[in-house]
Amino acid sequence: MRLRPISLSLLVGIFLTTFVLNRLNAQTTTSGGVTGVVTDQSGAVVPNADVEIRDANKGTTESTKTDRDGVYRFFFLSPSQYTLNVEHDRFRKESRSVTVLLETPVTVNITLHVAKANVQLLVTAEAPLVQADNGDVSITMSQTQISELPNPGNDLTYIAQTAPGAIMNTDNARTGGGGGNFSILGMPGTSNLFTLNGMNDNSGHLNFTGATGMLLGQNQIQEATVVSNGYSGHFGDAPGSYVNYVTKSGGNDFHGNAEYFWNGSVLNATDWITKAFGNPRPFDIANQWAGSVGGPIKKNRLFFFLDTEGLRVLLPSPVQVVLPSPQFEAATIANIDSIFGSASASDAFYKQIFSLYNQTSGIAAATPGSFADPLGCLDASPSSVFIGPQTPQGQLGVNLPCAIHFQKTLGQPTSESLVSGRMDWNVRTNDRAFFLLQYDNGRQPIVVDPISSVFNVYYSGPWWQAQLNETHTFGTTAANQFLLAGIYQDGVSSLVHPVQTLAAFPTTLDWSNAGQAFTSLGGFDYLYGYPIGRGLTQYEIADDFLKTWGKHKFALGGDFLRAYLSNSAYTQNAVGDTVPQTIDAFYSGGVDPASPQSDSTRLRQSFPTQLAQRFANYTLAGYGQDEWHVKSNLTLTLALRVEHQSNPVCAQDCFAELSGPFESVSHDPAQPYNQAISKHKQAFFHKDPVNWAPRFSFAWQPLGVSHNTVVRGGLGLFYELVGGFATFFSDNPPLVNHVTVLGSYNLAPEETNSLFKVAAASNAAFVEGFAAGENLAQIKASDPHFFPPSIIVATNNPRSSQYQKWSLEVQQTFGTHTSVTLGYYGNHGIHEFVQNPSANASGFGPFPAKVCASPPVPPCADPRFAGVTEYTTPGISNYNGMVVSFRRRFSGFSNGLFQANYTYGHALDEVSNGGQDEFTEAVPSSPRTPLICEAATERQITMFVTP
């Protein structure tokens, strides 16, 4: 959750084209509905009237009769334009043109007039400003709104930020883009569920995206619905918002479009920083395109729709580059040769480093010093500055520079395209189906290195989606919708030529701990030195059944989703990440013997015994619901949803874990490692077997159906399914050993007593000792320089995060064109996910003062592990908010709707964004107590204009 103890946002939307914005009842994820009351001129209900609805695009018809209360209902209608006809023997025939919206029971009340002549009127029925069906809170956006909303890149996820109560998720950048794009009404940005025609479009807790990190497909979307609070039973698998997109289909008339957008350097100004450094205007270009065509294959029976769209862009980015100065290079090489010799491995390694730095493009424009210091000698040492030896030319840090600096512009092309096809078939009067197939592919630079392009990293991968959706009606009182869908995605992040890159530089030189003295060398090779990938094969079966019986509309449904995940990211950090703590540590070959405590180098390196693993899990959910129309002006909805998530499994026993929660296992260093750690097929020892989610909502028109006042509300339980972090346990020793070396060791990999040789020896000692049943002391006896591995652990019984959500709204219209809505929304979360990276900390603050001896005397830290990250679920959160919404329809030179939303919210939680990241860099206040976040204030003003 995004912490907003006081959050205030003003959202003003001006839409200059006809569209509908409602708080609606979900019919299904791919359809809507029409309901209403038929009365005579006196206001009395008219039972047994004939009601027919006809799809103007496909020619399909459905019919029913009004019940004894004069009510008619159509459900499972595809979003489209319809003609509604109402007839009765004693009255004149009435017709309405109705737009059916996604998941929207459009209310069209009909007044019949006594037949005086054979006259038929066709009246366009505007979607009502007030809905009175149930308490679900949602917004539906039309195709025109979606296409005309300013949205560079055409990312479909962006449109959800126009929903009342939605704000951009500012935690997303801090989590590397893995935190979700938006948060609605205080819920975590990681708790949103995205669907395409009802198909689950989530990968873990985020929506699927292509190579560019955006969700393409804007040109093929007919409508989109954002459900903020959905009390209907079929909303589940994520407690936040529910975002569903429905694709376009063909009709009896041929139709299509073609769009192209271009932008380039000639249209863009040079940024101020580039001008200040005297650099030329950088090259940039953006190409976006879309085209579609649809129509009949056989009139009224078979239709097709094809769409293609994509983008190819190159966006430059200014980068500040800091390199070692010639004076620093000469002094360092001289010092290295005095320590190790001119024929040493250190001499060759350091000359390799300086050679790469000296080949940096743009170096001719460099000037002495860094961007923060005239000499560029500031670092993180106790003295805060590096002082070199006195030479005839001067002294580094006194009158000679350690660094040179310049500004340059980087950019690499990004491309992505999507091709999709949909076929609709009206099988019979009571059967219709469609099949959708789409393919997405692209290439995105994820690392563009300022030193050398040999360190650039690119992501690419195909993404296939297919689905079959069938709707069958049983007379006029029941209908069923079936979904079968599948997804295949295989993304790989890799250097272009890994062998050549590692030959150019075999590791990374990371200056982040030394005050960013120089630009780091080797890019992100510690992550991508070897290709890493993530593949997903997923299929889903879902079914929804509706049945009306008297004043009740019953609904039953279920969903089964099976996912197979392949993970080949175990080579991350296999090449190692070297981090000098100071400039002096680097100058001295890795460590300064005179001050090894402060002037040393840290190495983090992983040693995987496996390159890839395959995991499987499934979710199974079902619901039952009764929508009871107690009176014509009062509807109550009761729903119960049941969810079960399997324990993730790995056929090769690739989950390595402690025998229990970290705080309860033995911390005796005399215990052998292979008794402390064991491998398992399942990720968790225990978890919630079933999550029960009862819900209730109501809609009440206190002044009667002829008056436009509605009071709506609801409450219910919602769950965040646990398991997204299960694969982390496959990254534990002895499967993958993570070693951190820090101390009096040399930097060059091939040098005697180097960091790399110590790390490799520690790994070998652990592997052999684990297999032999040795403990810490026995391993240290065989390798006195042994550095213990790190491990990730989980609580004994991780819980599914539960959110109790509630809302209450009052809506009032003034005439037929203006409405005001006042809503109160709240939620309370428990069992929220928390990361504790300090579970084994010691020697400072509230943590244990010492490590454990044998036998251990608590409190003490476990000496068998360098670091322990514990995943638990103790977090809680609270949110209360108010939304005031004003809407006004207008016409004249154009039809449209003006909407203004004012949102005030107060929230407090213990961990940010669903546990993806804490709000501060502080550690928990104690090993067992989560971090309590401080108050923050947020205000937002946004305006949307669509012509």
Short mmCIF file of N, CA, C and O in Angstrom, two decimals, residues 798-848:
data_model
loop_
_atom_site.label_atom_id
_atom_site.label_comp_id
_atom_site.label_asym_id
_atom_site.label_seq_id
_atom_site.Cartn_x
_atom_site.Cartn_y
_atom_site.Cartn_z
N PRO A 798 2.76 -18.65 6.53
CA PRO A 798 2.43 -17.38 5.87
C PRO A 798 0.95 -17.30 5.56
O PRO A 798 0.36 -18.25 5.04
N ARG A 799 0.35 -16.18 5.86
CA ARG A 799 -1.08 -16.00 5.68
C ARG A 799 -1.36 -15.21 4.41
O ARG A 799 -0.54 -14.40 3.96
N SER A 800 -2.51 -15.42 3.85
CA SER A 800 -2.97 -14.60 2.74
C SER A 800 -3.40 -13.25 3.29
O SER A 800 -4.19 -13.19 4.24
N SER A 801 -2.89 -12.18 2.71
CA SER A 801 -3.27 -10.85 3.18
C SER A 801 -4.78 -10.68 3.01
O SER A 801 -5.33 -10.92 1.94
N GLN A 802 -5.43 -10.22 4.07
CA GLN A 802 -6.88 -10.04 4.05
C GLN A 802 -7.22 -8.55 4.17
O GLN A 802 -6.63 -7.83 4.97
N TYR A 803 -8.15 -8.12 3.34
CA TYR A 803 -8.61 -6.73 3.38
C TYR A 803 -10.12 -6.70 3.57
O TYR A 803 -10.87 -7.32 2.82
N GLN A 804 -10.52 -5.99 4.61
CA GLN A 804 -11.94 -5.76 4.85
C GLN A 804 -12.28 -4.40 4.24
O GLN A 804 -11.77 -3.38 4.67
N LYS A 805 -13.16 -4.41 3.22
CA LYS A 805 -13.47 -3.20 2.47
C LYS A 805 -14.94 -2.86 2.64
O LYS A 805 -15.80 -3.74 2.71
N TRP A 806 -15.22 -1.55 2.66
CA TRP A 806 -16.60 -1.10 2.79
C TRP A 806 -16.77 0.24 2.08
O TRP A 806 -15.80 0.97 1.84
N SER A 807 -18.00 0.56 1.75
CA SER A 807 -18.29 1.84 1.09
C SER A 807 -19.75 2.21 1.29
O SER A 807 -20.60 1.34 1.52
N LEU A 808 -20.03 3.49 1.19
CA LEU A 808 -21.40 4.02 1.27
C LEU A 808 -21.46 5.24 0.37
O LEU A 808 -20.63 6.15 0.49
N GLU A 809 -22.45 5.27 -0.53
CA GLU A 809 -22.58 6.36 -1.50
C GLU A 809 -24.01 6.89 -1.51
O GLU A 809 -24.97 6.14 -1.30
N VAL A 810 -24.12 8.18 -1.75
CA VAL A 810 -25.41 8.83 -2.00
C VAL A 810 -25.29 9.55 -3.34
O VAL A 810 -24.37 10.35 -3.54
N GLN A 811 -26.23 9.27 -4.25
CA GLN A 811 -26.22 9.88 -5.57
C GLN A 811 -27.54 10.60 -5.81
O GLN A 811 -28.61 10.11 -5.44
N GLN A 812 -27.45 11.74 -6.44
CA GLN A 812 -28.65 12.54 -6.73
C GLN A 812 -28.47 13.21 -8.09
O GLN A 812 -27.41 13.79 -8.37
N THR A 813 -29.52 13.11 -8.93
CA THR A 813 -29.49 13.82 -10.20
C THR A 813 -30.37 15.06 -10.12
O THR A 813 -31.35 15.10 -9.37
N PHE A 814 -30.00 16.04 -10.91
CA PHE A 814 -30.77 17.27 -11.04
C PHE A 814 -31.15 17.40 -12.51
O PHE A 814 -30.31 17.72 -13.34
N GLY A 815 -32.41 17.11 -12.80
CA GLY A 815 -32.81 17.03 -14.19
C GLY A 815 -32.26 15.76 -14.81
O GLY A 815 -32.03 14.75 -14.13
N THR A 816 -32.01 15.80 -16.10
CA THR A 816 -31.51 14.62 -16.80
C THR A 816 -30.04 14.72 -17.16
O THR A 816 -29.49 13.79 -17.75
N HIS A 817 -29.40 15.84 -16.81
CA HIS A 817 -28.04 16.06 -17.27
C HIS A 817 -27.01 16.25 -16.16
O HIS A 817 -25.82 16.32 -16.45
N THR A 818 -27.44 16.37 -14.92
CA THR A 818 -26.50 16.70 -13.84
C THR A 818 -26.67 15.74 -12.68
O THR A 818 -27.81 15.40 -12.31
N SER A 819 -25.58 15.31 -12.08
CA SER A 819 -25.63 14.46 -10.90
C SER A 819 -24.48 14.79 -9.96
O SER A 819 -23.43 15.28 -10.38
N VAL A 820 -24.70 14.53 -8.68
CA VAL A 820 -23.69 14.69 -7.64
C VAL A 820 -23.64 13.41 -6.83
O VAL A 820 -24.69 12.86 -6.45
N THR A 821 -22.45 12.92 -6.57
CA THR A 821 -22.25 11.70 -5.79
C THR A 821 -21.31 12.00 -4.63
O THR A 821 -20.25 12.60 -4.82
N LEU A 822 -21.70 11.57 -3.45
CA LEU A 822 -20.87 11.67 -2.26
C LEU A 822 -20.63 10.26 -1.75
O LEU A 822 -21.58 9.52 -1.47
N GLY A 823 -19.36 9.87 -1.66
CA GLY A 823 -19.05 8.51 -1.25
C GLY A 823 -18.01 8.45 -0.16
O GLY A 823 -17.09 9.27 -0.11
N TYR A 824 -18.18 7.47 0.72
CA TYR A 824 -17.20 7.18 1.77
C TYR A 824 -16.69 5.76 1.55
O TYR A 824 -17.47 4.83 1.32
N TYR A 825 -15.35 5.58 1.61
CA TYR A 825 -14.73 4.30 1.33
C TYR A 825 -13.67 4.01 2.40
O TYR A 825 -12.94 4.91 2.81
N GLY A 826 -13.60 2.77 2.81
CA GLY A 826 -12.60 2.40 3.80
C GLY A 826 -12.14 0.97 3.63
O GLY A 826 -12.81 0.15 2.99
N ASN A 827 -10.98 0.68 4.20
CA ASN A 827 -10.51 -0.70 4.22
C ASN A 827 -9.53 -0.88 5.37
O ASN A 827 -8.90 0.07 5.83
N HIS A 828 -9.43 -2.10 5.84
CA HIS A 828 -8.50 -2.48 6.91
C HIS A 828 -7.81 -3.77 6.49
O HIS A 828 -8.47 -4.76 6.18
N GLY A 829 -6.48 -3.74 6.44
CA GLY A 829 -5.72 -4.91 6.01
C GLY A 829 -5.01 -5.58 7.16
O GLY A 829 -4.51 -4.93 8.08
N ILE A 830 -4.97 -6.89 7.13
CA ILE A 830 -4.23 -7.68 8.12
C ILE A 830 -3.43 -8.75 7.37
O ILE A 830 -3.68 -9.03 6.21
N HIS A 831 -2.44 -9.33 8.04
CA HIS A 831 -1.57 -10.37 7.48
C HIS A 831 -0.85 -9.87 6.22
O HIS A 831 -0.66 -10.63 5.27
N GLU A 832 -0.39 -8.64 6.25
CA GLU A 832 0.28 -8.10 5.07
C GLU A 832 1.75 -8.51 5.05
O GLU A 832 2.40 -8.63 6.09
N PHE A 833 2.28 -8.68 3.85
CA PHE A 833 3.63 -9.17 3.63
C PHE A 833 4.67 -8.15 4.06
O PHE A 833 4.59 -6.97 3.70
N VAL A 834 5.68 -8.61 4.82
CA VAL A 834 6.77 -7.75 5.31
C VAL A 834 8.10 -8.45 5.06
O VAL A 834 8.25 -9.64 5.34
N GLN A 835 9.05 -7.71 4.52
CA GLN A 835 10.42 -8.21 4.38
C GLN A 835 11.28 -7.69 5.53
O GLN A 835 11.29 -6.50 5.78
N ASN A 836 11.99 -8.58 6.17
CA ASN A 836 12.89 -8.18 7.24
C ASN A 836 14.30 -8.63 6.88
O ASN A 836 14.67 -9.78 7.07
N PRO A 837 15.13 -7.71 6.34
CA PRO A 837 16.50 -8.10 5.94
C PRO A 837 17.45 -8.17 7.11
O PRO A 837 18.62 -8.49 6.91
N SER A 838 16.98 -7.88 8.32
CA SER A 838 17.88 -7.81 9.48
C SER A 838 17.57 -8.89 10.50
O SER A 838 17.80 -8.72 11.70
N ALA A 839 17.06 -10.02 10.06
CA ALA A 839 16.67 -11.07 11.00
C ALA A 839 17.87 -11.65 11.74
O ALA A 839 17.72 -12.21 12.83
N ASN A 840 19.06 -11.51 11.17
CA ASN A 840 20.25 -12.07 11.83
C ASN A 840 21.27 -10.99 12.17
O ASN A 840 22.45 -11.27 12.33
N ALA A 841 20.81 -9.74 12.28
CA ALA A 841 21.72 -8.64 12.59
C ALA A 841 22.20 -8.72 14.04
O ALA A 841 21.52 -9.28 14.91
N SER A 842 23.36 -8.15 14.28
CA SER A 842 23.90 -8.15 15.65
C SER A 842 24.92 -7.05 15.79
O SER A 842 25.44 -6.53 14.79
N GLY A 843 25.18 -6.68 17.04
CA GLY A 843 26.27 -5.77 17.34
C GLY A 843 25.94 -4.31 17.29
O GLY A 843 26.83 -3.47 17.45
N PHE A 844 24.67 -3.95 17.07
CA PHE A 844 24.31 -2.53 17.09
C PHE A 844 22.83 -2.40 17.40
O PHE A 844 22.04 -3.32 17.21
N GLY A 845 22.47 -1.21 17.90
CA GLY A 845 21.08 -0.89 18.15
C GLY A 845 20.39 -1.90 19.06
O GLY A 845 20.97 -2.38 20.04
N PRO A 846 19.15 -2.27 18.72
CA PRO A 846 18.39 -3.20 19.57
C PRO A 846 18.71 -4.66 19.29
O PRO A 846 18.10 -5.54 19.90
N PHE A 847 19.64 -4.93 18.38
CA PHE A 847 19.92 -6.31 18.00
C PHE A 847 20.86 -6.97 19.00
O PHE A 847 21.52 -6.29 19.80
N PRO A 848 20.94 -8.31 18.96
CA PRO A 848 21.83 -9.01 19.89
C PRO A 848 23.26 -8.48 19.81
O PRO A 848 23.75 -8.12 18.74
#
